[in-house]
Amino acid sequence: MNRTLDCGIVGCGIAGTAAALMLAGQGHRVTLFEQTDHVGPVGAGVLLQPSGQRVLAEMGLLDALLPKVEPIDQIHAVTETGRDLVRLQYGEFHPGVTGAGLHRGDLFSLLHGQLESAGVRLMLDTKIVRLRDIEHRPTAVDARGQSHGPFDLVIAANGSRSVLRESAGLHAHVIEYDYGALWTVADVAPVRRQLFQIAHGTQQLMGLLPVGGGRCSLFWGMHRNAIDALHRRGFGRWRDDVLRLAPIAEPLLDRIRSFDATRFVTYRHVHLRRSWRGNVVFIGDAVHAMSPHLGQGVNLALQDAQSLSLAIREETSVQTAFRRHSLNRRWSIAYYAGVTAFLTPFFQSNSRLLGIGRNLALPVLCRCRPTRRMMLRTLCGKDAGQMPINPAAHVP
Ligand SMILES: Cc1cc2nc3c(=O)[nH]c(=O)nc-3n(C[C@H](O)[C@H](O)[C@H](O)COP(=O)(O)OP(=O)(O)OC[C@H]3O[C@@H](n4cnc5c(N)ncnc54)[C@H](O)[C@@H]3O)c2cc1C
């Protein structure tokens, strides 16, 4: 669009900050609302796939991030007996391509650190609870009753628990998973250059993801109702449980002394039949939250922001831009949401049968060339072969 737009963005997460930087880069006036009164490098390990790396490269930010990431050459999952379930090498999909293990906080800090110089106005402690006049020039109403705007467009990037879908008249289909994970990060890495997971049936799942700087993130999958009992049993007993399944995690667990160093997160699946109405559009987890088993949350959020900003740059009206963006993203989001929803119970559920089926089927699917290729393509994103960069070349 060849005029300067007033853009309101709700949510200073990965999707919101990326969209804010891209739109400010096009010369639009951007106000970014965040409900918390301070933001910082919070989170644990995330896997930046080639698709997400590509977006950051095109934003000119990847080089600044690379010294902080661990190049990930392979995804390796085994059963409790050490039998291979999945072993996928990124380089097999396209030579030189790798994943990047990183601390979500490092990515957030990088994006957040650019906001001021890009001219984005960040309003902290401003929880947006309602949107008005969404068909024309939307205004955003905060929890104190104060109105902000009117804006030419509002982007709701306020995560899976978005309270704004209702006020845009969009119905979200939400599934709360029974399972979540206990996360921690320590400054020692028992595995290098791989995401390593051990699954015992569908009840126990442990993962180690190195996240750069010699640090490693550990996650321990568990039922959401079991967290209180786990805390009551005490840290030592949990440590024993983890080490029984994964002795390799010992150096990491030696660095943490109590549950204070851990955080329990639950997952939800969010599906919106359409992602926009009037001059309001939803991106990131607000439209398509999913369990983290495919490691795509951050990547899809970055791709959403890029697709939307390109559509806004090239289209002549806000609503044609939203339509183009939503058509552009539709199949990719449907694919990842569908595959993730299908796979999740095979890794975390109450069904023993699904665990047995997974142990039988996954190694075969992984060996068979066409399905192996499909798995790699799912992991990397369809454009990974065009990646201009190779994190491995940048990191000592
Ligand atoms: C603090 C935090 C830590 C995380 N850690 C991990 C992790 O370790 N591993 C992992 O895989 N994923 C993690 N995630 C999730 C991951 O970042 C997302 O799946 C992915 O990046 C997509 O993000 P998003 O920007 O769409 O939503 P989110 O990252 O959820 O960001 C949404 C933002 O909107 C703000 N917000 C919500 N409602 C309102 C409102 N009404 N008004 C104003 N602001 C609002 C929230 O405070 C938040 O800052 C984390 C998310 C957060 C918020």
PDB file of C-alpha atoms and ligand atoms in Angstrom, residues 10-16 33-36 42-46 104 126-128 157-159 163 263 284-285 297-298 301, ligand 1:
ATOM      1  CA  VAL A  10      -1.775  -6.665  20.283  1.00  0.00           C
ATOM      2  CA  GLY A  11       0.809  -8.942  21.895  1.00  0.00           C
ATOM      3  CA  CYS A  12       4.547  -8.463  22.232  1.00  0.00           C
ATOM      4  CA  GLY A  13       5.502 -12.118  21.603  1.00  0.00           C
ATOM      5  CA  ILE A  14       7.395 -13.494  18.631  1.00  0.00           C
ATOM      6  CA  ALA A  15       4.586 -12.951  16.100  1.00  0.00           C
ATOM      7  CA  GLY A  16       3.748  -9.429  17.346  1.00  0.00           C
ATOM      8  CA  PHE A  33       0.312  -3.341  23.078  1.00  0.00           C
ATOM      9  CA  GLU A  34       1.500  -5.790  25.715  1.00  0.00           C
ATOM     10  CA  GLN A  35      -0.457  -6.843  28.786  1.00  0.00           C
ATOM     11  CA  THR A  36       2.540  -7.478  31.065  1.00  0.00           C
ATOM     12  CA  VAL A  42      11.560 -15.657  29.164  1.00  0.00           C
ATOM     13  CA  GLY A  43      11.103 -19.235  27.982  1.00  0.00           C
ATOM     14  CA  ALA A  44      13.068 -22.369  27.331  1.00  0.00           C
ATOM     15  CA  GLY A  45      14.368 -24.099  24.241  1.00  0.00           C
ATOM     16  CA  VAL A  46      12.790 -23.710  20.830  1.00  0.00           C
ATOM     17  CA  ARG A 104      13.253 -18.414  23.169  1.00  0.00           C
ATOM     18  CA  THR A 126      -1.886  -2.440  28.440  1.00  0.00           C
ATOM     19  CA  LYS A 127      -4.168  -5.431  28.236  1.00  0.00           C
ATOM     20  CA  ILE A 128      -6.510  -5.076  25.280  1.00  0.00           C
ATOM     21  CA  ALA A 157      -0.898 -11.574  17.970  1.00  0.00           C
ATOM     22  CA  ASN A 158      -1.871 -12.241  21.549  1.00  0.00           C
ATOM     23  CA  GLY A 159      -1.297 -15.959  21.788  1.00  0.00           C
ATOM     24  CA  VAL A 163      -9.611 -12.819  24.358  1.00  0.00           C
ATOM     25  CA  ARG A 263       8.338 -24.359  34.651  1.00  0.00           C
ATOM     26  CA  GLY A 284       0.610 -16.760  15.437  1.00  0.00           C
ATOM     27  CA  ASP A 285      -0.711 -18.879  18.279  1.00  0.00           C
ATOM     28  CA  GLY A 297       5.303 -22.674  16.870  1.00  0.00           C
ATOM     29  CA  VAL A 298       7.956 -19.978  16.490  1.00  0.00           C
ATOM     30  CA  ALA A 301       4.582 -17.233  13.831  1.00  0.00           C
TER      31      ALA A 301
HETATM   32  C1  LIG B   1       6.611 -15.937  28.074  1.00  0.00           C
HETATM   33  C2  LIG B   1       6.543 -17.012  27.015  1.00  0.00           C
HETATM   34  C3  LIG B   1       7.462 -18.073  27.038  1.00  0.00           C
HETATM   35  C4  LIG B   1       7.404 -19.072  26.062  1.00  0.00           C
HETATM   36  N1  LIG B   1       8.325 -20.077  26.100  1.00  0.00           N
HETATM   37  C5  LIG B   1       8.305 -21.040  25.149  1.00  0.00           C
HETATM   38  C6  LIG B   1       9.271 -22.085  25.150  1.00  0.00           C
HETATM   39  O1  LIG B   1      10.130 -22.132  26.003  1.00  0.00           O
HETATM   40  N2  LIG B   1       9.213 -23.039  24.179  1.00  0.00           N
HETATM   41  C7  LIG B   1       8.252 -23.004  23.197  1.00  0.00           C
HETATM   42  O2  LIG B   1       8.234 -23.873  22.318  1.00  0.00           O
HETATM   43  N3  LIG B   1       7.338 -22.019  23.165  1.00  0.00           N
HETATM   44  C8  LIG B   1       7.340 -21.043  24.118  1.00  0.00           C
HETATM   45  N4  LIG B   1       6.405 -20.048  24.090  1.00  0.00           N
HETATM   46  C9  LIG B   1       5.415 -20.069  23.023  1.00  0.00           C
HETATM   47  C10 LIG B   1       6.012 -19.610  21.708  1.00  0.00           C
HETATM   48  O3  LIG B   1       6.722 -18.415  21.906  1.00  0.00           O
HETATM   49  C11 LIG B   1       4.860 -19.450  20.747  1.00  0.00           C
HETATM   50  O4  LIG B   1       4.277 -20.721  20.486  1.00  0.00           O
HETATM   51  C12 LIG B   1       5.250 -18.911  19.380  1.00  0.00           C
HETATM   52  O5  LIG B   1       6.366 -18.085  19.444  1.00  0.00           O
HETATM   53  C13 LIG B   1       4.092 -18.103  18.785  1.00  0.00           C
HETATM   54  O6  LIG B   1       4.019 -16.963  19.553  1.00  0.00           O
HETATM   55  P1  LIG B   1       2.945 -15.816  19.492  1.00  0.00           P
HETATM   56  O7  LIG B   1       3.701 -14.539  19.341  1.00  0.00           O
HETATM   57  O8  LIG B   1       1.867 -16.100  18.523  1.00  0.00           O
HETATM   58  O9  LIG B   1       2.273 -15.886  20.934  1.00  0.00           O
HETATM   59  P2  LIG B   1       2.951 -15.718  22.360  1.00  0.00           P
HETATM   60  O10 LIG B   1       4.387 -16.060  22.333  1.00  0.00           O
HETATM   61  O11 LIG B   1       2.072 -16.468  23.308  1.00  0.00           O
HETATM   62  O12 LIG B   1       2.842 -14.140  22.657  1.00  0.00           O
HETATM   63  C14 LIG B   1       1.623 -13.510  22.945  1.00  0.00           C
HETATM   64  C15 LIG B   1       1.903 -12.197  23.660  1.00  0.00           C
HETATM   65  O13 LIG B   1       0.670 -11.475  23.758  1.00  0.00           O
HETATM   66  C16 LIG B   1       0.527 -10.962  25.085  1.00  0.00           C
HETATM   67  N5  LIG B   1      -0.917 -10.826  25.317  1.00  0.00           N
HETATM   68  C17 LIG B   1      -1.829 -11.813  25.472  1.00  0.00           C
HETATM   69  N6  LIG B   1      -3.072 -11.302  25.611  1.00  0.00           N
HETATM   70  C18 LIG B   1      -2.941  -9.951  25.529  1.00  0.00           C
HETATM   71  C19 LIG B   1      -3.873  -8.872  25.587  1.00  0.00           C
HETATM   72  N7  LIG B   1      -5.195  -9.104  25.745  1.00  0.00           N
HETATM   73  N8  LIG B   1      -3.418  -7.598  25.470  1.00  0.00           N
HETATM   74  C20 LIG B   1      -2.068  -7.352  25.313  1.00  0.00           C
HETATM   75  N9  LIG B   1      -1.141  -8.352  25.256  1.00  0.00           N
HETATM   76  C21 LIG B   1      -1.572  -9.631  25.348  1.00  0.00           C
HETATM   77  C22 LIG B   1       1.205 -12.025  25.944  1.00  0.00           C
HETATM   78  O14 LIG B   1       1.571 -11.519  27.218  1.00  0.00           O
HETATM   79  C23 LIG B   1       2.407 -12.392  25.081  1.00  0.00           C
HETATM   80  O15 LIG B   1       3.487 -11.519  25.303  1.00  0.00           O
HETATM   81  C24 LIG B   1       6.412 -19.027  25.049  1.00  0.00           C
HETATM   82  C25 LIG B   1       5.493 -17.968  25.027  1.00  0.00           C
HETATM   83  C26 LIG B   1       5.552 -16.946  25.986  1.00  0.00           C
HETATM   84  C27 LIG B   1       4.565 -15.798  25.951  1.00  0.00           C
END
